[in-house]
Structures are given as C-alpha cells and as structure tokens.
Amino acid sequence: MTPVYFFSFTLAFVSSFVGTFLVSRFAVKRKILDWPDQERRFHPQPMPTLGGLAIFASFFLVTFAVGVLSGYLLGGNIPLRILVAIWSGGAVLMIGGYLDDKYHLPPKLSIVFPIIAALIMVTSGMSAVSIHNPLMGGVIILPSLWSAVIVFIWILTMTYTTKLLDGMDGLVTGISAIAALVLFGLSLTEQVQQPQTALLAVTLTGSLLGFLILNFYPAKIFLGEGGSTFAGFMLAILAIVSGGKIATAIAVLGIPVLDAVWVVLQRLFAHKSPFLGDRKHLHFRLLDIGFSVPQAVLFLYALSGIFGVSALFLQSMGKLVLLGIMVLVMIVLVCTVFVFYKVKQSVNGK
C-alpha cells in the first residue's frame, strides 16, 4: 500500500471512529433512537442511529483534503464534476436519512432521496459506455440513453440492497467494507490501473471500518437510514468508475442481493409492501436455527469475502460461472436453513 493510500485509510478510520462518538451523542440528545421490539429489533435498549453521518463526513473530509487539495484526485479517471456529484448525492442521502430516522417517513416518501441521489450521478455525466459480453466475448457499446438508464437502475438497486440488508449489528458495515476493499484491489490490478478509484475505495473502507468498531455486536450505534443507503450508493459508483466492474461488486454482495430479491418477491406475492421489514431475510433465518448474531454476521462476511476475492482472479466468463455458483449456494443455504428450522420446530414441539 503506497503512502497516500495508507494515509487516507488511516485518516478515514480515525476520523470515522471519533465522529461516531460525536454523532452518537447528537442522536441521543435529539432522541433519534431505534427502539427495540419483539420481532426484528432485539437490542436491549434504545439505540442511537445516524451513524452514517460519521461515515459520510469522514469520507468527504478525507477525499476533499487528500484528494482535491493535494491534487491527487484531479486529472485522473474521475472528473471533478463526478466527485462533486458523489458528495452531493451522499449529502442528499444524509438529509433523507436524518428525516427518516427522526420522523419515520413512509416508504413512498423515503425513496425520493435515493432517487434524487441517483439522478445527480446520472446528470453529472457518469455513464457505463460499454459492457462486457461474457458469452461471445468483446464489449457491447451502449447508446447514451441506455447507459443513463442502466446507471440509474444500478445505483438505486445497490442503494436499496444495503438498506434492506441492514438488520444485524455490523452486517451492512462489514460486508460493505469487504466490497470496498475488493474494489480497491481491483482498481490497482494491471487490467484496470485506476489509482484515483483506488483512493476513493480505500477511503470508504477506512470510514466503514472506523464505524464498525462501535457497530459490531453488541452495537453501540446503528447506521441509520442514511448510512445503510450511502454504503450501497458508494459501492455502485465505485463499480462503475472502475471500468464497469459490476460483476465484481455483485460477487461480493451476491448473497445479500439474492436474499433481497427473494424476500421482496415473497412480500409482493403476499400482497405486502416490499419495503416493510420482516424476519424472512437469511440472516434472521440463521438466528432461527441457532446461530448467534456474531456467528450469523461472520458467516455472511466469509461468504462475501470468498466470492469477492474469487472475482478478482476471473474474467467475464469466469465471473458468470461464479454468479451461477452463487445462485446454487443461495438455494442450498435456503433449503438447509428451512430443513433445520423445521427439525428444530418439531423437536421443540415435543
């Protein structure tokens, strides 16, 4: 790790860690708390939210101070307008997150802020001009309109993936840190060679890990709406600016993405809102069969890390095969958890 990456990571880590204490005090003072219940929120006492503010503030300060004032981020593959759009989109998510955590906005209103953040990125000129064809080889050049649509849908999808995943202490923070670290490594590979993207990724990693210290079980503070959406928002952007490496990002977040899709489909078939929380997510099912919270979280960390690191060494066709393996793993997991759950129910019923 070159000095600029190490310095950015360390500064982001420390500033996020310190900022988390400040944000926690602010949230408690303003009574912006997550209250426990019997179904999904099983923490023993009211927990401060707004943790995403510490992550965003740390990321912004480091990228501005190290990246812009030093000139390191200028003149590379990330134009200044894109960087400003990232900051602006993140700020919008923080505003929306604050309002949601404070006033518990309905889903139809809370989705407005991620939509605005995604539109900011699209209108800034961020695009996926081409995608790799994993079957025939080569690349497919996208018309500008299709590029904008794909970028918008991709950012919004990733934003909501991490939002829906946020159900256990440290789960979103840790998996997002793993994903950012994988994208950092990808940006430094011979095929990509994007030091500016690497700086953004390693800074995000430091910001997330600094917060994770107080967010891992037993958590002292939660991400909140702003933090859970900002994590996915940033991972979506890093995947695009690193050369459209969407498959790599999906590899890390593949199990959570498949889990989110499965749960949303279940809710839709049951004529329920896809945005309302329940205990159908994989991480809750792991608890039902006897996992502790740390065990469930570390298990999902391991899956994300294995698939993410594997994607670094694979080309287009290999990544397609990896995604297929991921689907099979998800099916096996769901079936195994279901069987264990039924066995446990039958034993407890005797």
Coordinates of C-alpha atoms in Angstrom, one line a residue:
M1 CA 0.0 0.0 0.0
T2 CA 1.6 3.3 -1.1
P3 CA 1.8 6.2 1.4
V4 CA -1.2 8.1 0.0
Y5 CA -3.5 5.0 0.4
F6 CA -2.2 4.2 3.8
F7 CA -2.6 7.8 5.0
S8 CA -6.1 8.1 3.5
F9 CA -7.2 4.8 5.1
T10 CA -5.8 5.8 8.5
L11 CA -7.2 9.3 8.4
A12 CA -10.6 8.0 7.4
F13 CA -10.6 5.3 10.0
V14 CA -9.6 7.6 12.9
S15 CA -12.0 10.4 11.8
S16 CA -14.9 8.0 11.4
F17 CA -14.2 6.4 14.8
V18 CA -14.1 9.8 16.5
G19 CA -17.0 11.1 14.5
T20 CA -19.1 8.1 15.6
F21 CA -18.9 9.2 19.2
L22 CA -20.0 12.7 18.3
V23 CA -22.8 11.5 16.2
S24 CA -24.0 9.2 18.9
R25 CA -24.1 12.0 21.5
F26 CA -26.0 14.1 19.0
A27 CA -28.6 11.4 18.2
V28 CA -29.2 10.7 21.9
K29 CA -29.6 14.4 22.7
R30 CA -32.1 14.7 19.8
K31 CA -33.8 11.4 20.8
I32 CA -33.1 9.9 17.3
L33 CA -33.2 6.4 18.6
D34 CA -34.1 2.9 17.4
W35 CA -36.5 1.3 19.8
P36 CA -36.4 -2.5 20.5
D37 CA -39.4 -4.7 19.6
Q38 CA -40.1 -8.4 19.7
E39 CA -39.7 -9.3 16.0
R40 CA -36.7 -7.6 14.3
R41 CA -35.2 -5.1 16.8
F42 CA -34.0 -7.2 19.6
H43 CA -31.3 -4.9 21.1
P44 CA -31.9 -4.5 24.9
Q45 CA -32.2 -0.7 24.9
P46 CA -32.9 2.2 22.6
M47 CA -30.0 2.7 20.2
P48 CA -28.8 5.9 18.6
T49 CA -28.9 6.0 14.8
L50 CA -27.5 8.4 12.3
G51 CA -24.2 6.5 12.3
G52 CA -24.0 7.0 8.5
L53 CA -23.2 10.7 9.2
A54 CA -19.9 9.8 10.7
I55 CA -19.0 7.6 7.7
F56 CA -20.1 10.2 5.2
A57 CA -18.3 13.1 7.0
S58 CA -15.1 11.1 7.2
F59 CA -15.3 10.1 3.6
F60 CA -16.0 13.7 2.5
L61 CA -13.2 15.3 4.6
V62 CA -10.5 12.8 3.5
T63 CA -11.4 12.8 -0.2
F64 CA -11.5 16.6 -0.2
A65 CA -8.3 17.1 1.9
V66 CA -6.2 14.4 0.5
G67 CA -7.8 14.0 -3.0
V68 CA -8.7 17.5 -4.0
L69 CA -6.4 19.9 -2.1
S70 CA -3.4 17.8 -2.8
G71 CA -4.5 17.4 -6.4
Y72 CA -4.3 13.6 -6.3
L73 CA -7.8 13.0 -7.5
L74 CA -7.7 15.7 -10.1
G75 CA -6.8 14.9 -13.7
G76 CA -7.4 11.2 -13.4
N77 CA -10.3 8.9 -14.5
I78 CA -12.7 10.7 -12.1
P79 CA -13.6 14.3 -13.2
L80 CA -14.2 16.9 -10.5
R81 CA -17.8 17.1 -11.5
I82 CA -18.2 13.4 -10.7
L83 CA -16.6 13.8 -7.3
V84 CA -18.8 16.8 -6.5
A85 CA -21.8 14.7 -7.6
I86 CA -20.7 11.9 -5.2
W87 CA -20.5 14.4 -2.3
S88 CA -23.9 15.9 -3.3
G89 CA -25.6 12.6 -3.7
G90 CA -24.2 11.5 -0.3
A91 CA -25.4 14.7 1.3
V92 CA -28.9 14.1 -0.1
L93 CA -28.9 10.6 1.4
M94 CA -27.8 12.0 4.8
I95 CA -30.6 14.5 4.8
G96 CA -33.1 11.9 3.8
G97 CA -31.7 9.5 6.4
Y98 CA -31.9 12.1 9.2
L99 CA -35.6 12.8 8.3
D100 CA -36.4 9.2 8.1
D101 CA -34.7 8.3 11.4
K102 CA -36.3 11.2 13.1
Y103 CA -39.8 11.2 11.7
H104 CA -40.1 7.6 10.3
L105 CA -41.1 8.6 6.8
P106 CA -43.3 6.3 4.8
P107 CA -41.6 4.2 2.1
K108 CA -43.1 6.2 -0.7
L109 CA -41.5 9.4 0.7
S110 CA -38.2 7.9 1.8
I111 CA -37.4 6.6 -1.7
V112 CA -37.4 10.1 -3.0
F113 CA -33.9 10.8 -1.6
P114 CA -32.2 7.7 -3.2
I115 CA -33.9 8.6 -6.5
I116 CA -32.5 12.2 -6.3
A117 CA -29.0 10.9 -5.4
A118 CA -29.0 8.5 -8.4
L119 CA -30.3 11.3 -10.7
I120 CA -27.5 13.5 -9.5
M121 CA -25.0 10.9 -10.6
V122 CA -26.6 10.4 -14.0
T123 CA -26.9 14.1 -14.8
S124 CA -23.2 14.6 -13.7
G125 CA -22.2 12.5 -16.7
M126 CA -21.5 9.2 -15.1
S127 CA -22.1 6.5 -17.6
A128 CA -21.5 2.9 -18.4
V129 CA -20.5 3.3 -22.1
S130 CA -20.0 -0.4 -22.6
I131 CA -20.5 -3.8 -21.0
H132 CA -18.6 -7.0 -21.5
N133 CA -20.3 -9.8 -23.3
P134 CA -19.5 -12.9 -21.2
L135 CA -20.8 -15.3 -23.8
M136 CA -19.5 -14.1 -27.1
G137 CA -16.5 -12.0 -25.9
G138 CA -15.8 -8.4 -26.7
V139 CA -17.8 -5.4 -25.5
I140 CA -21.3 -4.1 -26.2
I141 CA -21.4 -0.3 -26.8
L142 CA -24.4 1.3 -25.1
P143 CA -26.3 4.3 -26.5
S144 CA -26.2 7.2 -24.2
L145 CA -29.9 6.9 -23.2
W146 CA -29.5 3.2 -22.3
S147 CA -26.3 4.0 -20.4
A148 CA -28.1 6.6 -18.3
V149 CA -31.0 4.2 -17.6
I150 CA -28.6 1.3 -16.6
V151 CA -26.6 3.6 -14.3
F152 CA -29.7 4.9 -12.6
I153 CA -31.2 1.5 -12.0
W154 CA -27.8 0.1 -10.9
I155 CA -27.3 2.8 -8.3
L156 CA -30.8 2.6 -7.0
T157 CA -30.7 -1.2 -6.8
M158 CA -27.4 -1.2 -4.9
T159 CA -28.7 1.6 -2.6
Y160 CA -31.7 -0.5 -1.6
T161 CA -29.8 -3.7 -1.4
T162 CA -27.7 -2.5 1.5
K163 CA -30.8 -0.7 3.0
L164 CA -32.7 -4.0 3.0
L165 CA -29.7 -5.9 4.4
D166 CA -29.4 -3.7 7.4
G167 CA -30.9 -6.0 10.1
M168 CA -28.0 -7.0 12.3
D169 CA -25.2 -5.4 14.2
G170 CA -22.3 -4.7 11.8
L171 CA -23.8 -6.7 8.9
V172 CA -24.0 -3.9 6.3
T173 CA -21.0 -2.1 7.5
G174 CA -18.7 -5.1 7.4
I175 CA -19.9 -6.5 4.1
S176 CA -19.7 -3.0 2.5
A177 CA -16.1 -2.7 3.8
I178 CA -15.2 -6.1 2.3
A179 CA -16.7 -4.9 -1.0
A180 CA -14.9 -1.6 -0.9
L181 CA -11.6 -3.4 -0.2
V182 CA -12.1 -5.8 -3.1
L183 CA -12.8 -2.8 -5.4
F184 CA -9.7 -1.2 -4.1
G185 CA -7.7 -4.2 -5.1
L186 CA -9.4 -4.4 -8.4
S187 CA -8.5 -0.7 -9.2
L188 CA -4.8 -1.5 -8.7
T189 CA -4.8 -4.5 -11.0
E190 CA -2.8 -4.4 -14.2
Q191 CA -6.0 -4.6 -16.3
V192 CA -7.7 -1.6 -14.5
Q193 CA -4.9 0.6 -13.1
Q194 CA -7.0 3.4 -11.7
P195 CA -5.2 5.0 -8.7
Q196 CA -7.9 7.6 -8.2
T197 CA -10.7 5.0 -7.9
A198 CA -8.4 3.1 -5.5
L199 CA -8.1 6.2 -3.3
L200 CA -11.9 6.5 -3.1
A201 CA -12.3 2.8 -2.3
V202 CA -9.6 2.7 0.4
T203 CA -11.0 5.8 2.0
L204 CA -14.5 4.3 2.0
T205 CA -13.0 1.2 3.6
G206 CA -11.4 3.2 6.3
S207 CA -14.6 5.1 7.0
L208 CA -16.6 1.9 7.3
L209 CA -14.1 0.1 9.5
G210 CA -13.8 3.0 11.8
F211 CA -17.5 3.0 12.4
L212 CA -17.6 -0.9 12.6
I213 CA -15.8 -0.9 15.9
L214 CA -18.9 0.6 17.6
N215 CA -21.4 -1.0 15.2
F216 CA -20.3 -4.7 15.6
Y217 CA -22.2 -6.8 18.1
P218 CA -23.1 -5.6 20.7
A219 CA -23.6 -2.4 18.8
K220 CA -23.4 1.0 20.5
I221 CA -24.8 2.8 17.5
F222 CA -26.7 1.9 14.3
L223 CA -26.1 3.1 10.7
G224 CA -29.5 4.6 10.3
E225 CA -31.2 5.1 7.0
G226 CA -28.6 7.5 5.7
G227 CA -25.7 5.1 6.4
S228 CA -27.4 2.0 5.0
T229 CA -28.2 3.7 1.7
F230 CA -24.9 5.5 1.4
A231 CA -22.9 2.2 1.6
G232 CA -24.7 0.8 -1.4
F233 CA -24.7 4.1 -3.3
M234 CA -20.9 4.3 -3.0
L235 CA -20.3 0.7 -4.0
A236 CA -22.5 1.1 -7.1
I237 CA -20.4 4.2 -8.1
L238 CA -17.1 2.5 -7.4
A239 CA -18.1 -0.4 -9.6
I240 CA -18.9 1.9 -12.5
V241 CA -15.9 4.2 -12.3
S242 CA -13.5 1.2 -12.0
G243 CA -14.5 0.3 -15.6
G244 CA -17.9 -1.1 -15.3
K245 CA -16.9 -3.9 -12.9
I246 CA -20.5 -4.5 -11.9
A247 CA -20.0 -8.3 -11.8
T248 CA -17.2 -7.9 -9.2
A249 CA -19.5 -5.8 -6.9
I250 CA -22.3 -8.3 -7.4
A251 CA -19.9 -11.1 -6.4
V252 CA -19.3 -9.6 -3.0
L253 CA -22.9 -8.6 -2.5
G254 CA -24.3 -11.5 -4.4
I255 CA -25.8 -13.4 -1.4
P256 CA -27.4 -10.3 0.1
V257 CA -28.7 -9.3 -3.4
L258 CA -30.3 -12.7 -4.0
D259 CA -31.6 -12.6 -0.4
A260 CA -33.1 -9.2 -1.0
V261 CA -34.7 -10.3 -4.3
W262 CA -36.1 -13.4 -2.7
V263 CA -37.6 -11.5 0.2
V264 CA -39.1 -8.8 -1.9
L265 CA -40.7 -11.3 -4.2
Q266 CA -42.2 -13.1 -1.2
R267 CA -43.7 -9.8 0.1
L268 CA -45.1 -9.0 -3.3
F269 CA -46.7 -12.4 -3.7
A270 CA -48.2 -11.9 -0.2
H271 CA -49.6 -8.6 -1.3
K272 CA -47.4 -6.7 1.1
S273 CA -45.2 -3.7 0.6
P274 CA -41.7 -4.7 -0.5
F275 CA -40.2 -2.1 1.8
L276 CA -41.8 -3.2 5.1
G277 CA -39.4 -5.2 7.3
D278 CA -39.9 -8.7 8.4
R279 CA -37.9 -11.8 9.5
K280 CA -37.7 -13.5 6.2
H281 CA -34.1 -12.4 5.4
L282 CA -31.4 -15.1 5.5
H283 CA -29.7 -13.5 8.5
F284 CA -32.8 -13.8 10.6
R285 CA -33.3 -17.4 9.4
L286 CA -29.8 -18.2 10.6
L287 CA -30.8 -16.9 14.1
D288 CA -33.9 -19.1 14.0
I289 CA -31.8 -22.3 13.6
G290 CA -29.5 -21.4 16.5
F291 CA -26.8 -19.0 15.2
S292 CA -25.9 -16.2 17.4
V293 CA -25.8 -12.7 16.0
P294 CA -21.9 -12.6 15.7
Q295 CA -21.9 -16.1 14.1
A296 CA -24.5 -15.2 11.5
V297 CA -22.7 -11.9 10.6
L298 CA -19.3 -13.6 10.4
F299 CA -20.7 -16.4 8.3
L300 CA -22.1 -13.8 5.8
Y301 CA -18.8 -11.9 5.9
A302 CA -16.9 -15.1 5.0
L303 CA -19.3 -15.8 2.0
S304 CA -18.9 -12.2 0.7
G305 CA -15.1 -12.3 1.1
I306 CA -14.7 -15.7 -0.7
F307 CA -16.9 -14.7 -3.6
G308 CA -15.4 -11.2 -3.8
V309 CA -11.7 -12.3 -3.8
S310 CA -12.5 -15.0 -6.3
A311 CA -14.0 -12.5 -8.7
L312 CA -10.6 -10.6 -8.7
F313 CA -9.0 -13.5 -10.5
L314 CA -11.7 -14.3 -13.0
Q315 CA -12.5 -12.8 -16.4
S316 CA -16.0 -12.3 -17.9
M317 CA -17.0 -15.9 -18.5
G318 CA -15.4 -17.0 -15.2
K319 CA -17.5 -14.3 -13.3
L320 CA -20.6 -15.6 -15.0
V321 CA -19.9 -19.1 -13.7
L322 CA -19.1 -17.6 -10.3
L323 CA -22.6 -15.9 -10.3
G324 CA -24.1 -19.3 -11.2
I325 CA -22.3 -20.9 -8.3
M326 CA -23.6 -18.2 -6.0
V327 CA -27.2 -18.8 -7.0
L328 CA -26.7 -22.5 -6.3
V329 CA -25.1 -21.7 -2.9
M330 CA -28.1 -19.5 -2.1
I331 CA -30.5 -22.2 -3.0
V332 CA -28.6 -24.8 -0.9
L333 CA -28.5 -22.3 2.0
V334 CA -32.2 -21.6 1.9
C335 CA -33.1 -25.2 1.7
T336 CA -30.7 -26.2 4.5
V337 CA -31.9 -23.4 6.8
F338 CA -35.5 -24.4 6.1
V339 CA -34.9 -28.1 6.9
F340 CA -33.0 -27.2 10.1
Y341 CA -35.8 -24.8 11.1
K342 CA -38.5 -27.4 10.6
V343 CA -36.5 -30.0 12.6
K344 CA -36.0 -27.5 15.4
Q345 CA -39.7 -26.7 15.5
S346 CA -40.6 -30.4 15.6
V347 CA -38.1 -31.1 18.4
N348 CA -39.3 -28.1 20.5
G349 CA -42.9 -29.1 19.9
K350 CA -42.4 -32.5 21.6

